[in-house]
Every structure is written in structure tokens, then in C-alpha cells.
mmCIF file of N, CA and C in Angstrom:
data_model
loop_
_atom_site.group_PDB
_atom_site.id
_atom_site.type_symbol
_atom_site.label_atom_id
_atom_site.label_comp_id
_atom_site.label_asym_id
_atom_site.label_seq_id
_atom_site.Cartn_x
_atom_site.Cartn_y
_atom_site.Cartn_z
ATOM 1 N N UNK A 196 92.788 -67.626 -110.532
ATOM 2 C CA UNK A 196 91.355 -67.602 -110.374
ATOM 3 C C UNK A 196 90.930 -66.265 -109.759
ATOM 4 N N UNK A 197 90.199 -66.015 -110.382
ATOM 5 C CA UNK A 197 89.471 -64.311 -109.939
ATOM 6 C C UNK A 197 88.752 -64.332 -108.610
ATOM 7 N N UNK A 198 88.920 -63.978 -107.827
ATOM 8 C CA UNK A 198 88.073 -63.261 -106.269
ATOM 9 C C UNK A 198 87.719 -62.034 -106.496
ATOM 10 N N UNK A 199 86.225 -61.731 -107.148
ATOM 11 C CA UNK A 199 86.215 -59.990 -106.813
ATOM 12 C C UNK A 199 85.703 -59.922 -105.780
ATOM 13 N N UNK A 200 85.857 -58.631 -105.155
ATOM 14 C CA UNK A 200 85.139 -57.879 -104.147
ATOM 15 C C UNK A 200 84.679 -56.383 -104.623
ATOM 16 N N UNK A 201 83.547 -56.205 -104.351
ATOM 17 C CA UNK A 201 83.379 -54.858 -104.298
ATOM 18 C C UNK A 201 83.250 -54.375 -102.419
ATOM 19 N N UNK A 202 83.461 -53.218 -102.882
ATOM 20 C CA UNK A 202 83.728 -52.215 -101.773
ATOM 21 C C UNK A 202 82.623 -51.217 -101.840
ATOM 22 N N UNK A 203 82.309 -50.776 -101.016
ATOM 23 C CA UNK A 203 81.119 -49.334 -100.923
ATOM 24 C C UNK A 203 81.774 -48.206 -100.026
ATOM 25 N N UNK A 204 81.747 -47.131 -99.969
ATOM 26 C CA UNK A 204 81.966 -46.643 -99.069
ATOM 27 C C UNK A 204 81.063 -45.315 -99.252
ATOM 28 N N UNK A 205 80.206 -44.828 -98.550
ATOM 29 C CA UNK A 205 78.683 -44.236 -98.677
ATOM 30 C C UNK A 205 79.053 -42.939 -98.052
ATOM 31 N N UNK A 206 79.275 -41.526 -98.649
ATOM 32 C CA UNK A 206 79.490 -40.757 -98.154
ATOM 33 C C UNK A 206 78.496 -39.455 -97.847
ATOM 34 N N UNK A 207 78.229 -38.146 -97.375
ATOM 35 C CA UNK A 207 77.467 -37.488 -97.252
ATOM 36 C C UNK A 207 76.570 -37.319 -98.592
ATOM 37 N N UNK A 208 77.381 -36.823 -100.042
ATOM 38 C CA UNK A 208 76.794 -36.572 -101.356
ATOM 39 C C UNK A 208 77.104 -37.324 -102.202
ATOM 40 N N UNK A 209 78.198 -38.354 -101.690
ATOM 41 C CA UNK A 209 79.123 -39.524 -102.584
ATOM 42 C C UNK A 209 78.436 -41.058 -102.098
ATOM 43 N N UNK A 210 78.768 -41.938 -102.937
ATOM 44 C CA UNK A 210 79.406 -43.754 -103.338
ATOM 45 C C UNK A 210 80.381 -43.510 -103.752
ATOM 46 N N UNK A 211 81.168 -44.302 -102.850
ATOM 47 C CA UNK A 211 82.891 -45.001 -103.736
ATOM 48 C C UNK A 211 82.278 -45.795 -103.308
ATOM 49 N N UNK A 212 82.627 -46.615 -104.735
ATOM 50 C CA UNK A 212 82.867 -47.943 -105.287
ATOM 51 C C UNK A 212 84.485 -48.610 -105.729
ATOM 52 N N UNK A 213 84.730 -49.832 -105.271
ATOM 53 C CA UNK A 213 85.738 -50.322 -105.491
ATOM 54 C C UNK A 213 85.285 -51.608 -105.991
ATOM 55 N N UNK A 214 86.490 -51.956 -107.171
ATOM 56 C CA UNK A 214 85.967 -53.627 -107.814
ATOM 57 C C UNK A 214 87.316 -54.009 -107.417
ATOM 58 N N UNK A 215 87.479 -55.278 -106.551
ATOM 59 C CA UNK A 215 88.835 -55.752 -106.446
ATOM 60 C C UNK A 215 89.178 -57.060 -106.659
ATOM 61 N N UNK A 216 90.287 -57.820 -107.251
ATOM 62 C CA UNK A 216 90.086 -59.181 -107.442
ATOM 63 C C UNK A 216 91.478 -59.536 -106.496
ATOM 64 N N UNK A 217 91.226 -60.093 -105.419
ATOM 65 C CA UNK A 217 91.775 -60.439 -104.476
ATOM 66 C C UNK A 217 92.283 -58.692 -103.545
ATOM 67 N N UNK A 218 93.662 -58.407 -103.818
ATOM 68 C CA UNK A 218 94.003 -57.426 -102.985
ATOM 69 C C UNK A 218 94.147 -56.461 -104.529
ATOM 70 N N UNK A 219 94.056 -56.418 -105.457
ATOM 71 C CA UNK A 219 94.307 -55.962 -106.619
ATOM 72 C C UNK A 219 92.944 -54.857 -107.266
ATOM 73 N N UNK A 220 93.286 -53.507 -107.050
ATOM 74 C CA UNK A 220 92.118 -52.648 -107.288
ATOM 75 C C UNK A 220 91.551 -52.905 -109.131
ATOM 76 N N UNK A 221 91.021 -53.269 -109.432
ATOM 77 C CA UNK A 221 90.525 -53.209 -110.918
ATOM 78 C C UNK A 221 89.561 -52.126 -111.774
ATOM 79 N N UNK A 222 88.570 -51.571 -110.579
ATOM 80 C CA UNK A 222 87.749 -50.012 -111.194
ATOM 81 C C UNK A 222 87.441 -49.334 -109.667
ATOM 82 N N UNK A 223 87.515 -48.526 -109.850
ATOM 83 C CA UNK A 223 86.637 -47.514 -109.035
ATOM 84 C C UNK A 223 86.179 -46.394 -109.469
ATOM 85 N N UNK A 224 84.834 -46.199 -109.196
ATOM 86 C CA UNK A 224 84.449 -44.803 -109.217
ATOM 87 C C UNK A 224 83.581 -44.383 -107.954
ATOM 88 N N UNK A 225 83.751 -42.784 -108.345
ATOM 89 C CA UNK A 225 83.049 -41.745 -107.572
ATOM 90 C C UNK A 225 81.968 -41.405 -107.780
ATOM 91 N N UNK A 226 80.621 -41.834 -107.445
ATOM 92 C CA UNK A 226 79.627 -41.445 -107.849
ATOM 93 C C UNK A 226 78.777 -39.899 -107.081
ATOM 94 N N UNK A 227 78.980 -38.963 -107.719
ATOM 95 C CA UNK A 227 78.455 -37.784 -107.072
ATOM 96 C C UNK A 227 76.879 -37.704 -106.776
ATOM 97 N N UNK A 228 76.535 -37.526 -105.840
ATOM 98 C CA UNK A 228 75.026 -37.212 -105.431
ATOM 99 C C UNK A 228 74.444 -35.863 -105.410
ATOM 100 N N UNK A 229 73.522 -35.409 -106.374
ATOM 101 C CA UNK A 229 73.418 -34.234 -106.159
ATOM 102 C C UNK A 229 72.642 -33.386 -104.637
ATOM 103 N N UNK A 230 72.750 -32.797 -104.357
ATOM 104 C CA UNK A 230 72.558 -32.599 -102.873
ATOM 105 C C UNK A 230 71.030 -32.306 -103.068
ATOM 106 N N UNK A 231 70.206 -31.809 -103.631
ATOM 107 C CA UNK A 231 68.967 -31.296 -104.051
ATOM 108 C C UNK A 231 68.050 -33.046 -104.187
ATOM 109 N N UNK A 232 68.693 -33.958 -104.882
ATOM 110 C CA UNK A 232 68.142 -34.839 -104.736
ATOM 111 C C UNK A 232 68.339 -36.040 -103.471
ATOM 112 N N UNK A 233 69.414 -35.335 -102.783
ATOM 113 C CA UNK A 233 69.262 -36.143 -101.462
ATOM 114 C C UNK A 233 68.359 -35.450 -100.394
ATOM 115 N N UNK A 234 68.062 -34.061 -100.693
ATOM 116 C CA UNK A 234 66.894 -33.296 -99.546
ATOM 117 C C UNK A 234 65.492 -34.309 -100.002
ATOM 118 N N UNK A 235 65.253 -34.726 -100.759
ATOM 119 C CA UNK A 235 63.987 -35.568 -100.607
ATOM 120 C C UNK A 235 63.864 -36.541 -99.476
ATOM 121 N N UNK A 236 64.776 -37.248 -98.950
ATOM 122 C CA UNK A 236 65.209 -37.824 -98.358
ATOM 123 C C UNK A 236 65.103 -37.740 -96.624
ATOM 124 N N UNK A 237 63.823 -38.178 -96.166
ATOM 125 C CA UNK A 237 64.311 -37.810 -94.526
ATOM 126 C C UNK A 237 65.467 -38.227 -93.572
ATOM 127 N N UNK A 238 65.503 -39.145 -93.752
ATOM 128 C CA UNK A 238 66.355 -40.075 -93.195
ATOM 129 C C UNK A 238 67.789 -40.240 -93.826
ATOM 130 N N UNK A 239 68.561 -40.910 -93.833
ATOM 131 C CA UNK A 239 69.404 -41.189 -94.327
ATOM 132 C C UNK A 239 69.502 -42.953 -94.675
ATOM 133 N N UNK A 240 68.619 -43.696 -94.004
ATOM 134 C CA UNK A 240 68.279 -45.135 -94.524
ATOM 135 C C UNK A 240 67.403 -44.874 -95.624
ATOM 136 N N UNK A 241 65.911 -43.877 -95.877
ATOM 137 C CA UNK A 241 65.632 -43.585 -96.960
ATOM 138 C C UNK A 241 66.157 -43.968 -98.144
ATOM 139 N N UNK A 242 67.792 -43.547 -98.403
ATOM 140 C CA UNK A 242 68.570 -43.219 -99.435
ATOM 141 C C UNK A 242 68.918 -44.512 -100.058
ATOM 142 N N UNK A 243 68.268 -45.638 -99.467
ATOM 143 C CA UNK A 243 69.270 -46.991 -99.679
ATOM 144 C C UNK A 243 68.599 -47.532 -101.200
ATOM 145 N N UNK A 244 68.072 -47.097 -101.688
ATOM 146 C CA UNK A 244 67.032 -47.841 -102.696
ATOM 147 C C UNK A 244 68.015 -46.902 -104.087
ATOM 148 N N UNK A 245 68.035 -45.454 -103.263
ATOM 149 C CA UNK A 245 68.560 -44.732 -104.462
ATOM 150 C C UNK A 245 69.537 -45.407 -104.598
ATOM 151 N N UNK A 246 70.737 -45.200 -103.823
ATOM 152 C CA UNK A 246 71.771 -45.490 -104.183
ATOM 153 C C UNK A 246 72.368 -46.784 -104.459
ATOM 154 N N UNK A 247 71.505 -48.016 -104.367
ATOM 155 C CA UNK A 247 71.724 -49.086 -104.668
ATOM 156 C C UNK A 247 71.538 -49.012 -106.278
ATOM 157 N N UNK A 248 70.559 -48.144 -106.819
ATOM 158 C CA UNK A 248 70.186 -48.706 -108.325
ATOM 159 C C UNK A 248 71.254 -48.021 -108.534
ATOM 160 N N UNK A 249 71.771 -46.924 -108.336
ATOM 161 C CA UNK A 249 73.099 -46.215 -108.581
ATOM 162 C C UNK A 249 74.030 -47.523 -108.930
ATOM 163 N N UNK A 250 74.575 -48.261 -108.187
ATOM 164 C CA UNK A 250 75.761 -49.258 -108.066
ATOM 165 C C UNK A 250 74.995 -50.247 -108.696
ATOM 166 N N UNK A 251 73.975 -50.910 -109.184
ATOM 167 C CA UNK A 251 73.434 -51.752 -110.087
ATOM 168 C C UNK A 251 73.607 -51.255 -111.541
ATOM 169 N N UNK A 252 74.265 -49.854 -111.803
ATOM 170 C CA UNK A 252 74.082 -49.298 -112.669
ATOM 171 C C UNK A 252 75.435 -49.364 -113.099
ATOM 172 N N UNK A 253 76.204 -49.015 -112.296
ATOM 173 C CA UNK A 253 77.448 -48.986 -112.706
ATOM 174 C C UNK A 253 78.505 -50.723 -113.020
ATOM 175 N N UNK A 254 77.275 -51.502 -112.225
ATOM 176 C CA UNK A 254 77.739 -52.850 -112.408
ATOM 177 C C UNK A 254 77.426 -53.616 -113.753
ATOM 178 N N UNK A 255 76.193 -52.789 -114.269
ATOM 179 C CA UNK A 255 75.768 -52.833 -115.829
ATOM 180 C C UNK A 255 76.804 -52.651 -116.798
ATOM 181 N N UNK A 256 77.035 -51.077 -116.451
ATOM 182 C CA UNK A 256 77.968 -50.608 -117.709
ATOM 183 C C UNK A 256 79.001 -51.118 -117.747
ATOM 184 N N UNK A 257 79.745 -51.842 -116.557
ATOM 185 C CA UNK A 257 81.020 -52.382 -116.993
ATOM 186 C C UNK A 257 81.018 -53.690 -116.357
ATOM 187 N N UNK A 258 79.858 -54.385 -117.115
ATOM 188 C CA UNK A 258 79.551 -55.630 -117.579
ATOM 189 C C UNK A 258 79.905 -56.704 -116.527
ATOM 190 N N UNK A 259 79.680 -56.489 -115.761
ATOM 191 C CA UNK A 259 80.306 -56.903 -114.175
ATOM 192 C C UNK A 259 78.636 -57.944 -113.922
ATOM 193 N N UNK A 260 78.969 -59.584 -113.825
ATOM 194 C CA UNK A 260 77.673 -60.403 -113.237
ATOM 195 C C UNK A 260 77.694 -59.876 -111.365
ATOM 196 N N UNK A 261 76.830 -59.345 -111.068
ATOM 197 C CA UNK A 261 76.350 -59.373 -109.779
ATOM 198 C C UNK A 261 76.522 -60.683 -109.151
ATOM 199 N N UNK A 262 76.913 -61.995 -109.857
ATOM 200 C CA UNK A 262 77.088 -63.154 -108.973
ATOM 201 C C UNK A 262 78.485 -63.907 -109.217
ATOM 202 N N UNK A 263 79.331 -62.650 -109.795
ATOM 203 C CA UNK A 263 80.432 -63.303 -110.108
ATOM 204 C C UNK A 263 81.198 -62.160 -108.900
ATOM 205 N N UNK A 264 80.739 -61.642 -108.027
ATOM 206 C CA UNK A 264 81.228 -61.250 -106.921
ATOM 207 C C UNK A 264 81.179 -62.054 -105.541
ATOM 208 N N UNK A 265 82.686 -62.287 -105.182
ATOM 209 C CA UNK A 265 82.653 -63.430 -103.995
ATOM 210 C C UNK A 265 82.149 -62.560 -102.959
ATOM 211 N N UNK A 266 82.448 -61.134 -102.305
ATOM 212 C CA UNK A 266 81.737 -60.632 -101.316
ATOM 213 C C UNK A 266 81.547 -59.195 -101.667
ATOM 214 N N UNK A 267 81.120 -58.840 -101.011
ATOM 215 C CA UNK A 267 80.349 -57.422 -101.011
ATOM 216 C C UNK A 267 81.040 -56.859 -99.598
ATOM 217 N N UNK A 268 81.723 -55.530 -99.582
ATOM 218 C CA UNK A 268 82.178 -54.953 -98.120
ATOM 219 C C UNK A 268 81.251 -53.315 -98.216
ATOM 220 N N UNK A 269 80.964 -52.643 -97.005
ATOM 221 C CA UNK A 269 80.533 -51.645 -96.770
ATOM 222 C C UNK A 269 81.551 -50.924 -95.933
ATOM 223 N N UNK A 270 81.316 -49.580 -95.942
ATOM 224 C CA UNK A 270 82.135 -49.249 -94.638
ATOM 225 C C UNK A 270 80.849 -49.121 -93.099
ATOM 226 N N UNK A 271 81.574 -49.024 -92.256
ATOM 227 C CA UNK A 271 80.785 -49.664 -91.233
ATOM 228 C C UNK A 271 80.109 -48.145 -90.483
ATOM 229 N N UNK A 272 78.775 -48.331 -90.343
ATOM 230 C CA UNK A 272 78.156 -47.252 -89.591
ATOM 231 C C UNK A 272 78.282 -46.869 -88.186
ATOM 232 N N UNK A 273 77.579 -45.976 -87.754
ATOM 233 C CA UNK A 273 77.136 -46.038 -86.105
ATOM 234 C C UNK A 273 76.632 -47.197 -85.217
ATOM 235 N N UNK A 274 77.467 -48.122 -85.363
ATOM 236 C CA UNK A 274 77.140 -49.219 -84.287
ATOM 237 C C UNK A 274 77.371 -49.030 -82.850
ATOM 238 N N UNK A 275 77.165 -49.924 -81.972
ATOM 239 C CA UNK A 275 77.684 -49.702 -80.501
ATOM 240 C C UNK A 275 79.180 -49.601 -80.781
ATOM 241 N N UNK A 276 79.658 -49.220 -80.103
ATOM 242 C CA UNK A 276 81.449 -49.295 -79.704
ATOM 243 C C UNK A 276 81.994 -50.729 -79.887
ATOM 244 N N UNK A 277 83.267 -51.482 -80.867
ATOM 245 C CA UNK A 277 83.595 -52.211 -81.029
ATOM 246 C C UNK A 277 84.847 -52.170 -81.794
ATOM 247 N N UNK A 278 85.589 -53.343 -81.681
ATOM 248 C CA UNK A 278 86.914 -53.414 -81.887
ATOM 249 C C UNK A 278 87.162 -53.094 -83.214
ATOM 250 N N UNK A 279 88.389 -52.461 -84.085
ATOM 251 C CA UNK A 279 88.279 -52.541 -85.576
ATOM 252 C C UNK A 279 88.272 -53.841 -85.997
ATOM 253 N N UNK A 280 87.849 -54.482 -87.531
ATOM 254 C CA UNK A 280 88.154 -55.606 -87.928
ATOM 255 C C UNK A 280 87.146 -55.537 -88.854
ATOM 256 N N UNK A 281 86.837 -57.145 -89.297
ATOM 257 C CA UNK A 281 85.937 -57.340 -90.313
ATOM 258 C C UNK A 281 84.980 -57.957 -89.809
ATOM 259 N N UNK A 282 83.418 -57.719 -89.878
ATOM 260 C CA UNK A 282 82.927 -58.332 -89.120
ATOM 261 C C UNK A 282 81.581 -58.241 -90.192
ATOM 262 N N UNK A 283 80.655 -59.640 -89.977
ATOM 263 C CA UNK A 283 79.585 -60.213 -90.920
ATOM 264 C C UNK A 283 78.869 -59.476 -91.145
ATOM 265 N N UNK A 284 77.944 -59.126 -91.708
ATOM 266 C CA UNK A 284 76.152 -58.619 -91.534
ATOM 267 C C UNK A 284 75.349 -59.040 -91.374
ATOM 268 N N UNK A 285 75.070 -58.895 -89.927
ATOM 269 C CA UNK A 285 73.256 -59.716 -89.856
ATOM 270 C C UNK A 285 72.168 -59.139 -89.587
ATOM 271 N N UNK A 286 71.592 -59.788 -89.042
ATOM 272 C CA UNK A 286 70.406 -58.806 -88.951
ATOM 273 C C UNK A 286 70.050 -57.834 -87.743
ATOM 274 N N UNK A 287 70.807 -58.234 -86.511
ATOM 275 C CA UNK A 287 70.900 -57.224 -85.232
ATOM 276 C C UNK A 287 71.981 -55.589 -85.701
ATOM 277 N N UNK A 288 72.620 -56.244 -86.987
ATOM 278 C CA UNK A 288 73.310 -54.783 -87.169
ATOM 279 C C UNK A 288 72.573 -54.361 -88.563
ATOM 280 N N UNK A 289 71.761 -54.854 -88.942
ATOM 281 C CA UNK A 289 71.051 -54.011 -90.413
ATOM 282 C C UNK A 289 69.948 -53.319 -89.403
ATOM 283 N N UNK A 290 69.348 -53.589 -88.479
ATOM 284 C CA UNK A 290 68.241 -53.443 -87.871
ATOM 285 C C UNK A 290 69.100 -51.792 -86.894
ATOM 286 N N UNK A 291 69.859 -51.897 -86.519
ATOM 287 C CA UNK A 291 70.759 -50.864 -85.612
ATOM 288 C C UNK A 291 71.310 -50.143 -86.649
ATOM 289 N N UNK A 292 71.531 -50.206 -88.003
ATOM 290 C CA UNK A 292 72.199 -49.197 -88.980
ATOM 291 C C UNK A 292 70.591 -48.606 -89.318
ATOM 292 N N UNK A 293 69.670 -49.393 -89.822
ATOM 293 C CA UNK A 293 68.484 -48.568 -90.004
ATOM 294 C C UNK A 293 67.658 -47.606 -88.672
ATOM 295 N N UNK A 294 67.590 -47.814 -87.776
ATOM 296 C CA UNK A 294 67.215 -47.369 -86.691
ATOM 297 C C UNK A 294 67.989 -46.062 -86.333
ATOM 298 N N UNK A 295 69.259 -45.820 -86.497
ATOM 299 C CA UNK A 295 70.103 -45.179 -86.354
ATOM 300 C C UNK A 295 69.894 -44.687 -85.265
ATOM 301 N N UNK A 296 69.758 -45.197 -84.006
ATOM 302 C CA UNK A 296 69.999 -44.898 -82.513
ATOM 303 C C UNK A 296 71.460 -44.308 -82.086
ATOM 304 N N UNK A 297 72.279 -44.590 -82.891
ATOM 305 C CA UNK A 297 73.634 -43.589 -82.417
ATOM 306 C C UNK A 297 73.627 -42.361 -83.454
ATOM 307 N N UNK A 298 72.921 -42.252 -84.007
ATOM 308 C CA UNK A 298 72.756 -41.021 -84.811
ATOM 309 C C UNK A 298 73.262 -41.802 -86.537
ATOM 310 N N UNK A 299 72.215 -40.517 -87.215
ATOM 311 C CA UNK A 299 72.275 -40.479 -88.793
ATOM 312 C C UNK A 299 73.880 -40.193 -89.734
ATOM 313 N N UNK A 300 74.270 -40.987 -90.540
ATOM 314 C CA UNK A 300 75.662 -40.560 -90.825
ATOM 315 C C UNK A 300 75.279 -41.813 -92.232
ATOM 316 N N UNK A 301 75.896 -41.357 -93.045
ATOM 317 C CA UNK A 301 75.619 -42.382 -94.221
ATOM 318 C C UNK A 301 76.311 -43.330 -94.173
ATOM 319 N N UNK A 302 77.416 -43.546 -93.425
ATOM 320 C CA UNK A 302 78.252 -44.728 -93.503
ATOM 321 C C UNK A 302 77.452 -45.852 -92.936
ATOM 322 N N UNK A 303 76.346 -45.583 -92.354
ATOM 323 C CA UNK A 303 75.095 -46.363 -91.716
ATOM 324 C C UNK A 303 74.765 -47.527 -93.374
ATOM 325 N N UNK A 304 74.868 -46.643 -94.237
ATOM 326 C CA UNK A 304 73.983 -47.499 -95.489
ATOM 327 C C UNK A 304 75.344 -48.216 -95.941
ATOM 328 N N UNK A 305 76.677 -48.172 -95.515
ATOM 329 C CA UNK A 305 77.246 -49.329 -96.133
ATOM 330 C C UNK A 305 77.157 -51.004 -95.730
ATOM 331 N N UNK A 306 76.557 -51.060 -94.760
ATOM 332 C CA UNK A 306 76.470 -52.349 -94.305
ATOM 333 C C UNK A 306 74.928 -52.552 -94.917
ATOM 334 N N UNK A 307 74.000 -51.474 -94.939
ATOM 335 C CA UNK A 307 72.831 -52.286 -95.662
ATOM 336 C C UNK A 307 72.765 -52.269 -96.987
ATOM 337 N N UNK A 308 74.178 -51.478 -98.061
ATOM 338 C CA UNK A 308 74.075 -51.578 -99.329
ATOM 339 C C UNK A 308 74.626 -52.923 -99.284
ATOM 340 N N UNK A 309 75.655 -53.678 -98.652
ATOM 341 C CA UNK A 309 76.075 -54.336 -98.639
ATOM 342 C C UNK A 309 75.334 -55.873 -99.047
ATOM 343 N N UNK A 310 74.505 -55.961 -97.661
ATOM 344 C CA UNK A 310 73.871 -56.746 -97.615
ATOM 345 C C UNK A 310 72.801 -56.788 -99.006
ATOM 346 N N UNK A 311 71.960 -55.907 -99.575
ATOM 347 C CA UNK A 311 71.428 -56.272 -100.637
ATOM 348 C C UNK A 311 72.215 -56.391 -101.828
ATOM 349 N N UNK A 312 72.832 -55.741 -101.819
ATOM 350 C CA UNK A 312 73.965 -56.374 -103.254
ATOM 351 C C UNK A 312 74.567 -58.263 -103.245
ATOM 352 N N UNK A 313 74.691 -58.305 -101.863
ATOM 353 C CA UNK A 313 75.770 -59.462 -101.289
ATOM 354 C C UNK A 313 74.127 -60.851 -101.461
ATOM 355 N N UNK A 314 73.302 -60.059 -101.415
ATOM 356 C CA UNK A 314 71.785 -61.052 -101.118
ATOM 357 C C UNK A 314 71.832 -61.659 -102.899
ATOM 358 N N UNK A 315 71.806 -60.622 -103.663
ATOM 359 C CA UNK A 315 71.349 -60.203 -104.885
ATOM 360 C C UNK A 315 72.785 -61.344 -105.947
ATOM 361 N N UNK A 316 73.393 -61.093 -105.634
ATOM 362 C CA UNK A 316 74.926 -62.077 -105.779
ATOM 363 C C UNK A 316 74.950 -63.628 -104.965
ATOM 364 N N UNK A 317 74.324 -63.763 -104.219
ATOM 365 C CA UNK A 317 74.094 -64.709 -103.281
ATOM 366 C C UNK A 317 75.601 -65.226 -102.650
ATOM 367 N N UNK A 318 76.328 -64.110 -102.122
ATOM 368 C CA UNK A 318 77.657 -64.091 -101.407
ATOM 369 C C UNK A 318 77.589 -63.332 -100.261
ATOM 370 N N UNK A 319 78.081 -63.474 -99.317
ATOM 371 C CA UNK A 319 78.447 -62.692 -97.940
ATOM 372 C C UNK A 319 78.774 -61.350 -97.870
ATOM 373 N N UNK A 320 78.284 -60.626 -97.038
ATOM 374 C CA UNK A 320 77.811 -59.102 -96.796
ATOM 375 C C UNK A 320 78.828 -58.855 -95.954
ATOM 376 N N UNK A 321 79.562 -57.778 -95.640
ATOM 377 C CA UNK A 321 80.975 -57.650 -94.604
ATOM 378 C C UNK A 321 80.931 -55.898 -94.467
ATOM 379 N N UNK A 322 81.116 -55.705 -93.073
ATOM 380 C CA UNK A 322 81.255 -54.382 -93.542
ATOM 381 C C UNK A 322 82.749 -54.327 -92.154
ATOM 382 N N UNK A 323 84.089 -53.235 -92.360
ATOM 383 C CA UNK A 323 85.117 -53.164 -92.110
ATOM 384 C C UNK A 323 85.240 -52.202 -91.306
ATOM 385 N N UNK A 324 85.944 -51.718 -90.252
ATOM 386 C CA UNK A 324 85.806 -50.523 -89.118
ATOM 387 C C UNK A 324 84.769 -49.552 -89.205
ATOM 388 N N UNK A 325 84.067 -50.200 -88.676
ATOM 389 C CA UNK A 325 83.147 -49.055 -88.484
ATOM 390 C C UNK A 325 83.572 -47.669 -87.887
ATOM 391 N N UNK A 326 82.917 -46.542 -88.208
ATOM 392 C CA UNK A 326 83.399 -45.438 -87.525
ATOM 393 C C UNK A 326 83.185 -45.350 -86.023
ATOM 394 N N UNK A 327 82.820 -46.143 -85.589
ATOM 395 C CA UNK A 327 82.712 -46.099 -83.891
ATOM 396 C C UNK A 327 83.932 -46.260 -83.475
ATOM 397 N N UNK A 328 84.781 -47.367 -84.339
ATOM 398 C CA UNK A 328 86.167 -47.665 -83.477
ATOM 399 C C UNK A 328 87.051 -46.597 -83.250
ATOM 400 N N UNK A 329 87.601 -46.536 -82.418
ATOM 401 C CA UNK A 329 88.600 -45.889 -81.690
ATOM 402 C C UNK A 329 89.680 -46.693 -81.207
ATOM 403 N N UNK A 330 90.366 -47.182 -80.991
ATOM 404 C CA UNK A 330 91.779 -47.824 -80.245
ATOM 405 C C UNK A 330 92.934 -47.004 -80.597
ATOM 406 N N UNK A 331 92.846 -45.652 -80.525
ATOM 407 C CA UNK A 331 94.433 -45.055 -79.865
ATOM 408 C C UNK A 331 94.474 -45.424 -78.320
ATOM 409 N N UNK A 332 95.875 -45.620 -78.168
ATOM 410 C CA UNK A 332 96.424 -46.144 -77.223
ATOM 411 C C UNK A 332 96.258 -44.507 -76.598
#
């Protein structure tokens, strides 16, 4: 029985995308951003509309149902300081990735691409170490 997951991982001019069915990678791509069309952009939450139709797009062409995905993962933004792991999306951390009180960094939009893809699929939103963590010993 199939488990996909997609993956996001939201970079300065990039989306990686990952399609996975259980631990098993099945597509990925690199979606390049041209830098000229991200200066429109004040913010970096701004960007979330673009780059979502981006990944609605690519879920088109390779015929992929948006609700035949069991979860949706992001990589994890500027949150407060916290342990690595996997941890839900709600709304005290979509509200703190948009706000961007620890500062602007795009990995901010993987937990809120997350969540609208994961809404849109009607499956659970997850986003995975955020870049805050630290635990070297």
C-alpha cells in the first residue's frame, strides 16, 4: 500500500521537492527561482503564493492527486530554539514563521507551504529540524 509524502525544502532562489512512498524517494525536482522575480517580493512570507502554484504545478504534470498524499513535510524555519525532531503545524508556529521575529530566511515558508498543500490534500502538515536546532554536544 502506497504512503506518499512530499517534502519541501524552500531555499534562497530554489524548491526541492521530494515525492516519497514510505522511506522510498520516487521524484524530485529542483525548481529554480529566478532572482529578478523574487526582488518583487518584500518579505520572504510574500513568496508563499508564488511558490505554492509552483509545486501545484509540478503535482499536475506528474499526475500526482493532491489527496492521495498522506502528509506534507517542510523544512523547519526560524522558530524559538528547540529540540531536533518532527514536530506538527499549527497555528502558534505558522503565525511565528510569518512574522519572522527571529529573522527572514526562506526555510520560514516550509512549514507554511506545508500547511496549505497538507490543508488542500486534507492530511497533516509536519515540518522536520528546524534550522534553530543545535545539539552538538
Amino acid at each position: 500500500m502506497e504512503m506518499l509524502i512530499l517534502t519541501i525544502n524552500p531555499g534562497s532562489t530554489t524548491t526541492k521537492l521530494g515525492l516519497y512512498n514510505r522511506t522510498t524517494e520516487i521524484k524530485k525536482l529542483n525548481i529554480d527561482h529566478d532572482i529578478e522575480d523574487l526582488k518583487e517580493f518584500e518579505r520572504i512570507s510574500d513568496q508563499l503564493e508564488f511558490r505554492y502554484n509552483y509545486i501545484l504545478e509540478f503535482l499536475e504534470k506528474e499526475d500526482i492527486q493532491i489527496n492521495s498524499i498522506a502528509a506534507v513535510v517542510g523544512r523547519g524555519g526560524l522558530l524559538r530554539p528547540i529540540d531536533g525532531g518532527t514536530y506538527r503545524v499549527n497555528e502558534e508556529m505558522k503565525k511565528d514563521l510569518k512574522e519572522a521575529n527571529r529573522g527572514e530566511h526562506a526555510s520560514n515558508l516550509g512549514g507554511l507551504l506545508a500547511d496549505l498543500l497538507a490543508k488542500k490534500g486534507d492530511c497533516p502538515a509536519f515540518i522536520v529540524d528546524p534550522v534553530v536546532v543545535d545539539e552538538m554536544q
